[in-house]
Short mmCIF file of C-alpha atoms and ligand atoms in Angstrom, two decimals:
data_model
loop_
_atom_site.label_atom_id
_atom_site.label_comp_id
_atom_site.label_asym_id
_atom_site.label_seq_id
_atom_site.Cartn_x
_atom_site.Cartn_y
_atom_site.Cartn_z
CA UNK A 1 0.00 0.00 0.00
CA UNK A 2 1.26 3.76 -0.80
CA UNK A 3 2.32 5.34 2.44
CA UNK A 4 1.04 8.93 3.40
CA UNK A 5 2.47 11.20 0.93
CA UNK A 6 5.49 13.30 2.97
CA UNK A 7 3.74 16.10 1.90
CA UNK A 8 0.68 15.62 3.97
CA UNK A 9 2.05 14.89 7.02
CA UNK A 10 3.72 18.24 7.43
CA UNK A 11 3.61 20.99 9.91
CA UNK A 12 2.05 23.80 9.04
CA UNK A 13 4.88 26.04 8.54
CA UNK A 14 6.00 23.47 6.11
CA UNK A 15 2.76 23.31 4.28
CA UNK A 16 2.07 27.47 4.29
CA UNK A 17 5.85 27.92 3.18
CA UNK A 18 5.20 25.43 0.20
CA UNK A 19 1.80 27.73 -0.18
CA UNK A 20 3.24 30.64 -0.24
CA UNK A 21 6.10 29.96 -2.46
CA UNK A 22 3.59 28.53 -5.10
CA UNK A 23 0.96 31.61 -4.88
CA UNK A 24 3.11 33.83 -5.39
CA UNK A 25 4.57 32.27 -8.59
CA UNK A 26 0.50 32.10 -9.95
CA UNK A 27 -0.49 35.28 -8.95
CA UNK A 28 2.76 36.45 -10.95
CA UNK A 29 1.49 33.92 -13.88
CA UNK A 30 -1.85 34.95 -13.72
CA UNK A 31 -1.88 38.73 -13.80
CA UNK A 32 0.89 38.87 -16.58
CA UNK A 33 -1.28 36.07 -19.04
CA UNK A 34 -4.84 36.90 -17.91
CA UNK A 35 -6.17 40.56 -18.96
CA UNK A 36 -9.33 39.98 -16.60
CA UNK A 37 -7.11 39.22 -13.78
CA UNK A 38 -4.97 41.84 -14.30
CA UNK A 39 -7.62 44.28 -14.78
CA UNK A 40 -9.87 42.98 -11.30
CA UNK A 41 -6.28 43.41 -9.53
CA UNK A 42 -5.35 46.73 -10.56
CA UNK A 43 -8.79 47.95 -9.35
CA UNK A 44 -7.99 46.70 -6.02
CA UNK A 45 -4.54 48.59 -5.95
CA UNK A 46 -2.91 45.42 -6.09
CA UNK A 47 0.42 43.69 -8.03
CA UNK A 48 1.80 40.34 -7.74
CA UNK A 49 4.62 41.88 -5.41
CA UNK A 50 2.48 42.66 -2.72
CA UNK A 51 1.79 38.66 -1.87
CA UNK A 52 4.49 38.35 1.27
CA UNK A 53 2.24 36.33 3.24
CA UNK A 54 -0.42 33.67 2.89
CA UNK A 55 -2.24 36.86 4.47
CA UNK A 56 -2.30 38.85 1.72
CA UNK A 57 -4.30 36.35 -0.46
CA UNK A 58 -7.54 38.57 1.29
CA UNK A 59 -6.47 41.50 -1.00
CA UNK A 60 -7.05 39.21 -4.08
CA UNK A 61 -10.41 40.26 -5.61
CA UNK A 62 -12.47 36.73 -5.69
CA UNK A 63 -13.41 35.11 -8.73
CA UNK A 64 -17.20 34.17 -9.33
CA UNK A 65 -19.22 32.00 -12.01
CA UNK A 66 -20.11 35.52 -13.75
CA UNK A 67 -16.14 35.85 -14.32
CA UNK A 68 -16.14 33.03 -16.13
CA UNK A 69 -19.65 33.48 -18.24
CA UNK A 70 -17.93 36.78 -18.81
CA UNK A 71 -15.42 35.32 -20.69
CA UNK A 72 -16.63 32.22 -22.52
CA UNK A 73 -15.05 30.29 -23.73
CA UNK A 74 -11.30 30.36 -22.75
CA UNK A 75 -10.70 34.16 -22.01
CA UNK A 76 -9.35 33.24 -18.15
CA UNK A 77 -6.89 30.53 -19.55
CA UNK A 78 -3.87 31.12 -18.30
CA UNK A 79 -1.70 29.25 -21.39
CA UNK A 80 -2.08 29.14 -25.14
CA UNK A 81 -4.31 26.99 -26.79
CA UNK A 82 -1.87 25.43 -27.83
CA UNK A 83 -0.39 24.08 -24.77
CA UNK A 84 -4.45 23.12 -23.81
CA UNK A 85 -4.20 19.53 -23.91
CA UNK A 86 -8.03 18.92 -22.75
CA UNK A 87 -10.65 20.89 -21.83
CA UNK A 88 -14.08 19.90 -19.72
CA UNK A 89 -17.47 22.00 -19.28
CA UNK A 90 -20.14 22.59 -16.51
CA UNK A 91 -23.02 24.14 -16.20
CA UNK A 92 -22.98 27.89 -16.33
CA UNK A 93 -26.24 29.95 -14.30
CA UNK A 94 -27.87 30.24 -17.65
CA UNK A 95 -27.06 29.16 -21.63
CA UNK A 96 -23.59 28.76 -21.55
CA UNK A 97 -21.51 26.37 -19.89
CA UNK A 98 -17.95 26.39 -17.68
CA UNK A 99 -15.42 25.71 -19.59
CA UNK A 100 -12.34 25.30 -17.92
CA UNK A 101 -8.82 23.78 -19.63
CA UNK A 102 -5.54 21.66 -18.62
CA UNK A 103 -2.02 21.50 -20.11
CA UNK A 104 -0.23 18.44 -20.40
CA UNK A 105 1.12 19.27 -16.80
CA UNK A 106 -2.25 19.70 -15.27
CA UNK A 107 -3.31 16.55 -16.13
CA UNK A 108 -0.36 15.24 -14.51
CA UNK A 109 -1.02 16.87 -11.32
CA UNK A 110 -5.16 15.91 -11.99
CA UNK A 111 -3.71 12.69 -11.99
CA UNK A 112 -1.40 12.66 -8.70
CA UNK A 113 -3.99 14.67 -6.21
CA UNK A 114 -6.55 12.06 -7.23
CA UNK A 115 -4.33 8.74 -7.42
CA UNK A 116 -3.60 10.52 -3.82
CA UNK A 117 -7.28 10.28 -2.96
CA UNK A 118 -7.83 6.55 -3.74
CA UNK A 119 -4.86 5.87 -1.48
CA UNK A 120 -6.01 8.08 0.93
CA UNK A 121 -9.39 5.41 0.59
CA UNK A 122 -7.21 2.53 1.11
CA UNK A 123 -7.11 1.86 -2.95
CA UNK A 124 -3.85 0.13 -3.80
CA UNK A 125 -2.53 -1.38 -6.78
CA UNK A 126 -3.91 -4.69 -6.26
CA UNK A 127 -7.66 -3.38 -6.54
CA UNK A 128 -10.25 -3.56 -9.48
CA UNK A 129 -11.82 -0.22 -10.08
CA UNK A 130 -15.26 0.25 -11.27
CA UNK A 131 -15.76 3.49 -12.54
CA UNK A 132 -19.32 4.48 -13.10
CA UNK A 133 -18.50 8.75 -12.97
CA UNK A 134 -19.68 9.77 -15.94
CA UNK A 135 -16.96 10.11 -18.72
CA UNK A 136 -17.45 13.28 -21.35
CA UNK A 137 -17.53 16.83 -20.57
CA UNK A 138 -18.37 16.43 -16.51
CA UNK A 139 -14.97 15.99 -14.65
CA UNK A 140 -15.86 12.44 -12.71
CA UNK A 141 -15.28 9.93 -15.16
CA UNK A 142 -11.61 11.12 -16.44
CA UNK A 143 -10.21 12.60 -13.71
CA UNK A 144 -10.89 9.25 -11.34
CA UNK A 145 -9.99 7.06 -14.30
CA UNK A 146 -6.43 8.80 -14.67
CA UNK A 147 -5.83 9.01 -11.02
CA UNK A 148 -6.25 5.29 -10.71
CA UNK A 149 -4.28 4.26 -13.47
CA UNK A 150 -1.69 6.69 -11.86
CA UNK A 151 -2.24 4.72 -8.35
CA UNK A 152 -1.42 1.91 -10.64
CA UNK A 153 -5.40 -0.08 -9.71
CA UNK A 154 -6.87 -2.18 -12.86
CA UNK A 155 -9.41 0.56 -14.09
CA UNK A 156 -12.84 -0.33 -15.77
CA UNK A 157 -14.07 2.53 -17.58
CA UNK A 158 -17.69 1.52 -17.34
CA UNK A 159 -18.98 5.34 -17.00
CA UNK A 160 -22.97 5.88 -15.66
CA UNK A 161 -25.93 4.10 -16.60
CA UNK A 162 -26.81 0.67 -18.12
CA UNK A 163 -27.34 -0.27 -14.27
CA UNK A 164 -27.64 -4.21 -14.91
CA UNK A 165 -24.72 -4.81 -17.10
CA UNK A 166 -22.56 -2.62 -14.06
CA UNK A 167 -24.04 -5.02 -11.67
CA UNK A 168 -22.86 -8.04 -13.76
CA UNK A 169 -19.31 -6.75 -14.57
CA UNK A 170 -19.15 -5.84 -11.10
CA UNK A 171 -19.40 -9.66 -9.91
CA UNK A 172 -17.66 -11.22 -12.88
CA UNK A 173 -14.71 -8.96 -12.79
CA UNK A 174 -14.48 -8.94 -9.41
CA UNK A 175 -14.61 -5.30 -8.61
CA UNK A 176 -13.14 -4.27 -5.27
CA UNK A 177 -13.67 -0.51 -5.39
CA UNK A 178 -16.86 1.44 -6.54
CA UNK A 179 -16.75 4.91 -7.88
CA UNK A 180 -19.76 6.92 -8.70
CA UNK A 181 -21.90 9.52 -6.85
CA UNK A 182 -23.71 8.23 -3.96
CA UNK A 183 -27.25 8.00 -5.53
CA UNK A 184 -26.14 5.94 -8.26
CA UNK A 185 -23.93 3.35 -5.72
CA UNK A 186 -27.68 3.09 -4.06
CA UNK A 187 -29.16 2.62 -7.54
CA UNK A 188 -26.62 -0.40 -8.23
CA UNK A 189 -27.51 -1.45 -4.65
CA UNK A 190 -31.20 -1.67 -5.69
CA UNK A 191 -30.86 -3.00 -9.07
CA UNK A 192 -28.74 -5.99 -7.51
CA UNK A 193 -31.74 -7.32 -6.08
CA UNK A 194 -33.90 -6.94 -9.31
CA UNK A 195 -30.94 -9.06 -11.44
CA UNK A 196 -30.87 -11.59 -7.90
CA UNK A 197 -27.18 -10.98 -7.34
CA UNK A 198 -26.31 -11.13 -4.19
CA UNK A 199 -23.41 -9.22 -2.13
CA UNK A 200 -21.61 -12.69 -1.34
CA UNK A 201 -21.17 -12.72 -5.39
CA UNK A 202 -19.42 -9.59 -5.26
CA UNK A 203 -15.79 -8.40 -3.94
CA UNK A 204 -16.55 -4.69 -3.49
CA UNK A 205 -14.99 -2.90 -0.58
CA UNK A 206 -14.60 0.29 -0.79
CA UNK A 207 -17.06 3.09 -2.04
CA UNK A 208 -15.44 6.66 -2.85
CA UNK A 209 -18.62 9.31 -3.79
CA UNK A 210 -19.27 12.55 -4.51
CA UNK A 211 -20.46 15.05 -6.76
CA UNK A 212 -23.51 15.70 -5.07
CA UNK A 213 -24.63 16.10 -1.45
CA UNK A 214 -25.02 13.15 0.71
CA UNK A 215 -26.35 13.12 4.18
CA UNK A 216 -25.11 10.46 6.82
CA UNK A 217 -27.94 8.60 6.57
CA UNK A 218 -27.48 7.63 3.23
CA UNK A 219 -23.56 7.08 3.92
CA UNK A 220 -24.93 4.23 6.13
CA UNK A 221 -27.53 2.66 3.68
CA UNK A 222 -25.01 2.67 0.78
CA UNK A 223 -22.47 0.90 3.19
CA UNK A 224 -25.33 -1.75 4.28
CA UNK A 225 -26.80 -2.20 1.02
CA UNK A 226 -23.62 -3.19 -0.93
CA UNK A 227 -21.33 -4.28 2.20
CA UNK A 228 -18.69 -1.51 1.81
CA UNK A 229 -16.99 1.22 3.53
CA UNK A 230 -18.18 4.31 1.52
CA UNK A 231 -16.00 7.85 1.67
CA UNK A 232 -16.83 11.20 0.63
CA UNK A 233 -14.97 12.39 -1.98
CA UNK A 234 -15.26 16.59 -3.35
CA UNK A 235 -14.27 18.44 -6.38
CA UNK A 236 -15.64 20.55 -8.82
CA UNK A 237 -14.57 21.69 -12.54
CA UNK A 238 -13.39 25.23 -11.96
CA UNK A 239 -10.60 23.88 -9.43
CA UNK A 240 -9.61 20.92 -10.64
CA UNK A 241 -12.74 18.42 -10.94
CA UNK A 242 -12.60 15.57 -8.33
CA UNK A 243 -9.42 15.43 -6.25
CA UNK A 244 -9.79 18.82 -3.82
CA UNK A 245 -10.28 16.77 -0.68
CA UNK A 246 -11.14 13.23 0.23
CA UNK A 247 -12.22 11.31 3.18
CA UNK A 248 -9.89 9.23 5.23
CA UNK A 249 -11.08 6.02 7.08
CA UNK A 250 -10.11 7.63 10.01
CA UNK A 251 -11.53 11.16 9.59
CA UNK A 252 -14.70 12.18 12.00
CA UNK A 253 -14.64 15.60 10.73
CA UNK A 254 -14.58 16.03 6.96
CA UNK A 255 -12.05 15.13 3.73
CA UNK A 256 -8.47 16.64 3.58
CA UNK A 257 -8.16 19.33 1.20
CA UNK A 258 -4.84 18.43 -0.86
CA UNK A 259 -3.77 21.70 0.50
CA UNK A 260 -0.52 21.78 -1.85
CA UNK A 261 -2.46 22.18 -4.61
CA UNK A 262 -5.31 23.85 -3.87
CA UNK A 263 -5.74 26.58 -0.98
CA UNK A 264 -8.76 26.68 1.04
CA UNK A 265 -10.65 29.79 2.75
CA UNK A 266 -14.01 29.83 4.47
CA UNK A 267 -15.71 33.34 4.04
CA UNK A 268 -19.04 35.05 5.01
CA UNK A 269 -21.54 34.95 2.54
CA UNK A 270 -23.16 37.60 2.85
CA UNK A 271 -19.86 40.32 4.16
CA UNK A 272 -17.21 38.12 2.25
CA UNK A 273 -14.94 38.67 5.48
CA UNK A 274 -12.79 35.53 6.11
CA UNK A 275 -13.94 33.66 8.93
CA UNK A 276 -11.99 31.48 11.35
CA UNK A 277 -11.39 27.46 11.59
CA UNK A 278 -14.74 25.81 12.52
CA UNK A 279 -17.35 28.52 11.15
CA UNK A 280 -19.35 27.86 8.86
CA UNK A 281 -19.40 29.90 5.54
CA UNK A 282 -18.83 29.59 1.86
CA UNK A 283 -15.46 27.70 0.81
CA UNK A 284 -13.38 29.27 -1.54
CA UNK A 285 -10.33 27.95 -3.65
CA UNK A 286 -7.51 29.17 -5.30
CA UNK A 287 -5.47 27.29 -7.09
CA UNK A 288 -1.61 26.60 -6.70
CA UNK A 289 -0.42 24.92 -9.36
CA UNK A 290 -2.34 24.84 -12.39
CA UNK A 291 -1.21 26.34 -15.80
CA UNK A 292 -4.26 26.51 -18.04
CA UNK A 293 -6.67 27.55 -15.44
CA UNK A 294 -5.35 28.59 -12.44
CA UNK A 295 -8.10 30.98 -10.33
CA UNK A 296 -7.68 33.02 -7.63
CA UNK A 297 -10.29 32.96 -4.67
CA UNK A 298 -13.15 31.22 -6.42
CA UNK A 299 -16.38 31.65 -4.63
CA UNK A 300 -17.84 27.43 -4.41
CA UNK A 301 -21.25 28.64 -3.37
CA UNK A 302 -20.82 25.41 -1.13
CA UNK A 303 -21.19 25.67 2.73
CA UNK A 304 -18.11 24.13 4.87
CA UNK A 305 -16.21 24.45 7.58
CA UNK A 306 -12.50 23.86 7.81
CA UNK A 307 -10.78 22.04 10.62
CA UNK A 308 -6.90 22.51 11.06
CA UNK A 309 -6.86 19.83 13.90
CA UNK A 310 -4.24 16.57 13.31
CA UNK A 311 -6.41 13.97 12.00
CA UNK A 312 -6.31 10.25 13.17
CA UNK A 313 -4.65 9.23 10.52
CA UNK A 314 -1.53 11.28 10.68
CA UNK A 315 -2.10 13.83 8.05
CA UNK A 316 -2.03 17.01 9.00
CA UNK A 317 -3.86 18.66 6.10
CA UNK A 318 -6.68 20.77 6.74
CA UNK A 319 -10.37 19.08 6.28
CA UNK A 320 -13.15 20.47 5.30
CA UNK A 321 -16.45 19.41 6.86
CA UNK A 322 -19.38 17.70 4.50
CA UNK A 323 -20.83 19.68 1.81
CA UNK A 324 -24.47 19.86 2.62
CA UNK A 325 -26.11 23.08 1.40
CA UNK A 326 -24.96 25.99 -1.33
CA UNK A 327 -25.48 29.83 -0.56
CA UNK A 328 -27.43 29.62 -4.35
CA UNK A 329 -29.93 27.46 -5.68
CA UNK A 330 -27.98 25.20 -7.91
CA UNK A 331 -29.59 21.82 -7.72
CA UNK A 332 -27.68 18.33 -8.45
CA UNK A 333 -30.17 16.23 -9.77
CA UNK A 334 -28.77 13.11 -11.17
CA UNK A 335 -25.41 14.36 -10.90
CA UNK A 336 -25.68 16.67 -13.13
CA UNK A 337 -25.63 20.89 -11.65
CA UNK A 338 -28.79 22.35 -12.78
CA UNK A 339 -29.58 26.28 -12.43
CA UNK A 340 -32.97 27.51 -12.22
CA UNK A 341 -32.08 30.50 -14.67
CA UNK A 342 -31.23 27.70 -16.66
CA UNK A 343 -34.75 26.48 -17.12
CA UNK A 344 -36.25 30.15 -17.02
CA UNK A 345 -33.68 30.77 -20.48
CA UNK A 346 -34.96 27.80 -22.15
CA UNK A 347 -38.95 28.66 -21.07
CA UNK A 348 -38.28 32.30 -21.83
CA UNK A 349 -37.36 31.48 -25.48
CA UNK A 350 -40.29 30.16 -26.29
CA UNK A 351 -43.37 31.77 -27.72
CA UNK A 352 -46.51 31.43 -25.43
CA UNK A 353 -45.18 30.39 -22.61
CA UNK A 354 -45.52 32.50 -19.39
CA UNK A 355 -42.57 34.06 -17.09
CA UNK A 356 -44.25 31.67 -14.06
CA UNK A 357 -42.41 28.38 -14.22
CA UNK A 358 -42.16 25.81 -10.79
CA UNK A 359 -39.04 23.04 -10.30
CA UNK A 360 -40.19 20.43 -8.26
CA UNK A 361 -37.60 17.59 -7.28
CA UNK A 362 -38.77 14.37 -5.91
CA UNK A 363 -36.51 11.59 -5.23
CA UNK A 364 -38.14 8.13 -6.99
CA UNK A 365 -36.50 4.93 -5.13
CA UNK A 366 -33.09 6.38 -5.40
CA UNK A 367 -33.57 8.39 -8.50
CA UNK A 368 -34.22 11.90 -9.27
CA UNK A 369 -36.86 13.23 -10.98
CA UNK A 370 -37.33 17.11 -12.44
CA UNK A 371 -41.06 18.30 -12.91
CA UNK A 372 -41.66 21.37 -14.30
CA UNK A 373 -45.10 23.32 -13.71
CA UNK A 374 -45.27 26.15 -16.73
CA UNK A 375 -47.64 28.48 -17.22
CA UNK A 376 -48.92 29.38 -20.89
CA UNK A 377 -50.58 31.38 -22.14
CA UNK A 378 -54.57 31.45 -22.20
CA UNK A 379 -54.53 30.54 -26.10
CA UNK A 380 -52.61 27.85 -25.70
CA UNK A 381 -53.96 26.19 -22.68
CA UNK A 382 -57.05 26.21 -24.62
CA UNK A 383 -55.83 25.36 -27.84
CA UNK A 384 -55.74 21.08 -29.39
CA UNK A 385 -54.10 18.89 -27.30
CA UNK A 386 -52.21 18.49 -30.10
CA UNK A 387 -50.31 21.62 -30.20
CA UNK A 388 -50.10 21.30 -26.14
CA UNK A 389 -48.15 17.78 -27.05
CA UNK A 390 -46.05 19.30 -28.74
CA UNK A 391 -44.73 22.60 -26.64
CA UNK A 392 -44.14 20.22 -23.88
CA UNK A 393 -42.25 18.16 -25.79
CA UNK A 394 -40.24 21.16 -27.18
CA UNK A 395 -39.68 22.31 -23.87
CA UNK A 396 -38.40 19.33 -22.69
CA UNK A 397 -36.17 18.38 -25.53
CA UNK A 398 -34.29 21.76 -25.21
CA UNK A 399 -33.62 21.41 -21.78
CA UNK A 400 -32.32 18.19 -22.15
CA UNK A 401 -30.03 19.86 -24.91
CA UNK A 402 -29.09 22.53 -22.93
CA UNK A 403 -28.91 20.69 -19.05
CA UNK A 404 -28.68 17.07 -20.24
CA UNK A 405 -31.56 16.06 -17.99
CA UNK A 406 -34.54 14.77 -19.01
CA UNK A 407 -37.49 16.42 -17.27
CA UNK A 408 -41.29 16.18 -17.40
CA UNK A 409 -43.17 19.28 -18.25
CA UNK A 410 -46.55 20.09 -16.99
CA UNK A 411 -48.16 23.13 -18.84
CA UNK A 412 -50.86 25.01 -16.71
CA UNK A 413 -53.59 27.21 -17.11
CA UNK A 414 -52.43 30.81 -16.51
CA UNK A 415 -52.07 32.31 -13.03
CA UNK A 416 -52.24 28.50 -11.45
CA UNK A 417 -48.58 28.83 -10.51
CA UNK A 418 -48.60 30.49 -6.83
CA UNK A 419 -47.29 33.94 -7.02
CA UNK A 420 -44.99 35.03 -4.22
CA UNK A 421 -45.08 38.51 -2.33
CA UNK A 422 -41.16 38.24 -2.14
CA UNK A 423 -38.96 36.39 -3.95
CA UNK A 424 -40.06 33.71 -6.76
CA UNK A 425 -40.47 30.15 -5.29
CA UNK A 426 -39.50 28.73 -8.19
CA UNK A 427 -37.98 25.19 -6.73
CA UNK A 428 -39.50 22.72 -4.73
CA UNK A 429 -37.26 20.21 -3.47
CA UNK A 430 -38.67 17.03 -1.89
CA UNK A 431 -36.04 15.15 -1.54
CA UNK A 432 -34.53 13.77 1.87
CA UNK A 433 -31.47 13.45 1.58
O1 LIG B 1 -18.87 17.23 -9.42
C1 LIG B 1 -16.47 16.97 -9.57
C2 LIG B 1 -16.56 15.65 -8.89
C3 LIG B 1 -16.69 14.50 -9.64
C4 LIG B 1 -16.44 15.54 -7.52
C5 LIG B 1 -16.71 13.25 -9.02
C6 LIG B 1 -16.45 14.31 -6.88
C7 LIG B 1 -16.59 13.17 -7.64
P1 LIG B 1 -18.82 19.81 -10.94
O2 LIG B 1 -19.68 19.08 -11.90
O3 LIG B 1 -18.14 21.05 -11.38
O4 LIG B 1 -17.66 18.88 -10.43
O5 LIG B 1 -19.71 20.13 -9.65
C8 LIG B 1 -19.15 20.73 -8.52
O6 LIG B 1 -20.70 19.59 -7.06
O7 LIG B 1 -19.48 22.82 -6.19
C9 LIG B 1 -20.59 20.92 -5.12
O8 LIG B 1 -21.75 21.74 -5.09
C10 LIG B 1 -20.96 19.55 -5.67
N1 LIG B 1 -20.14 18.49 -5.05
C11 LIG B 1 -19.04 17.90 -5.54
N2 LIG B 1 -18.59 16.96 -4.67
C12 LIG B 1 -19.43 16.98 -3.60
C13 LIG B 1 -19.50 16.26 -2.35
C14 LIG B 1 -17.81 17.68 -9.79
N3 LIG B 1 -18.66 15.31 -2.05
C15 LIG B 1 -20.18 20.88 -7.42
N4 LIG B 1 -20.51 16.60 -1.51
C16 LIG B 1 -19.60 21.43 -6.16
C17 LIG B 1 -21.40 17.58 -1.80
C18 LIG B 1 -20.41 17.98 -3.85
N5 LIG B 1 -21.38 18.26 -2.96
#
């Protein structure tokens, strides 16, 4: 089995000097290569000179999802085209997506922080991995695949869906590990029972999800349903993908953030003030080490806490507590990040249909579903069914080509859809996580 990485077991001043060192080589990077940056910096009165201390991060303007929409496609890469050996998308708040790029080097490093994650799991070279993250655009499927080939594991590059042949590979290749976000590892768990395979078929171990939130409740019916330790694993495409911080066996109080890549801050949402170990707040990243797309002070939208006690296991890396809740209303529904100002583009560019529009979320056995309510116009309600067909079908065909998800679309007569005094309800979420 891989030891702990040296690097993780150091003392802080190691750790912030190694921080430090490396911030102050991408802040140099970025504000020379990146106009935006530049620009956003010399607003704030401040040059790459000024970083002497991890301190002086806080006089880094923060980055934000607008920054990026601002400058679709690839105007905050950080390297020439080029030297862009991949690039990956996610969902943007409304028609256009994140896109976010790697040089040859960042995939190496992709590669290391997550082969350092699976050992951090207890993956080792002698382990069959199944992995059912999605492979495409969304970050999961590549990034885990490379950072177990890196570990040196036996990698099956099954990607999502197609539930019963994943069950079958699963018991006639012997799969030890399971990778996939936590719904779908209960959806496997399900479907086992429906193909009558049972968990003394199968060699799986270890479950490493993430993605999406996951309450402990659910931590403890994936591990009983499929017989396996299962760890929380966190990422997202505008810092790396998956790889940011994982959950040791050991750890009572979050993942470790692989700090020498990617520095963590918890801040208020509402003053932006940096707040202390153990508050809550929104988590923010910047990035170390990354050529392509480094970013400074990226605002998650995810609620965290960090802890900077010595975990159990020896590392001393800061963790960062469970990811339960976002300061916006992104939704995750089948893995996949969904805006509401996503659906209220794709509505909104469509003749007849009303500006009143509901999301409601249910959770179906352990799927997700997406309903949405949508008002149209009094012609159209009353027009032939016909013509009603077909707008809902329209409706839900572009936001399947816009979000990927398939949704059902309810049209309703006008001024049905409860108006609010304040702010729009416009989701409904039913699910218990
Ligand atoms: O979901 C990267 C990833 C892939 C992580 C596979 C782990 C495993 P995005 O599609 O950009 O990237 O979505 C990022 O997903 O801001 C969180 O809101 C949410 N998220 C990711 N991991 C967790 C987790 C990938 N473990 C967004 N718990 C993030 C809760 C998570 N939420």
């Amino acid at each position: 089995m891989m030891g702990i990485d040296e690097l993780e077991k150091l003392p802080r001043q190691g750790i912030e000097s190694i921080q430090l060192r490396r911030l102050q080589k991408l802040v140099a990077r970025v504000y020379e290569r990146v106009r935006p940056y530049r620009e956003k910096m010399d607003r704030a009165g401040v040059k790459p000179d000024d970083i002497r201390s991890l301190d002086d991060l806080r006089r880094l303007p923060f980055t934000t999802k607008d920054d990026l929409r601002d400058n679709y496609p690839f105007g905050l890469f950080a390297a020439p085209l080029d030297d862009v050996v991949r690039v990956h998308a996610s969902s943007g708040t409304t028609g256009k997506p994140t896109v976010v790029g790697y040089t040859a080097a960042d995939i190496g490093v992709w590669a290391d922080v997550m082969a350092r994650c699976l050992a951090m799991g207890g993956v080792t070279t002698g382990d069959m991995v199944q992995n059912a993250y999605g492979y495409g655009l969304f970050t999961g499927g590549l990034g885990a695949h490379y950072g177990a080939e890196r570990l040196g594991a036996t990698v099956i590059p099954v990607s999502g869906g197609n539930t019963k042949r994943q069950i079958t590979i699963m018991r006639d290749f012997g799969s030890t590990v399971l990778l996939s976000t936590p719904s779908y590892a209960l959806n496997l768990a399900d479907a086992m029972t429906d193909v009558g395979i049972t968990l003394d078929q199968l060699k799986l171990r270890v479950g490493i999800h993430g993605a999406e939130p996951w309450s402990l409740n659910m931590r403890e019916e994936v591990e009983r349903k499929l017989g396996i330790r299962a760890l929380d694993i966190y990422g997202l495409s505008e810092v790396i993908g998956p790889g940011v911080a994982m959950e040791c066996p050991e750890s009572e109080q979050g993942m470790h953030v692989l700090e020498d890549h990617f520095l963590p801050e918890i801040v208020d949402p509402e003053t932006f003030a940096p707040l202390p170990p153990g508050e809550q707040g929104e988590l923010v990243f910047t990035t170390l080490t990354k050529e392509a797309f480094p970013i400074i002070r990226y605002r998650t939208k995810d609620l965290s806490r960090l802890f900077v006690e010595q975990c159990r296991c020896g590392r001393t890396l800061v963790r960062m507590a469970k990811v339960t809740g976002r300061t916006d209303d992104m939704l995750i529904i089948r893995g996949v990040n969904v805006f509401p100002s996503q659906v209220e583009h794709v509505l909104m560019g469509i003749e007849g249909v009303e500006p009143h529009y509901q999301i409601e979320v249910n959770r179906e056995g352990n799927l997700d579903t997406m309903d949405i309510l949508v008002e149209v116009s009094e012609k159209i309600f009353h027009d032939e069914v016909k013509v009603l067909v077909g707008l809902s079908r329209r409706i839900q065909a572009e936001i399947k080509d816009l979000l990927g998800v398939t949704c059902n679309v309810k049209l309703v007569e006008p001024r049905t859809i409860q108006r609010s005094e304040g702010k729009a309800r416009r989701v409904i979420d039913n699910r218990r996580l």
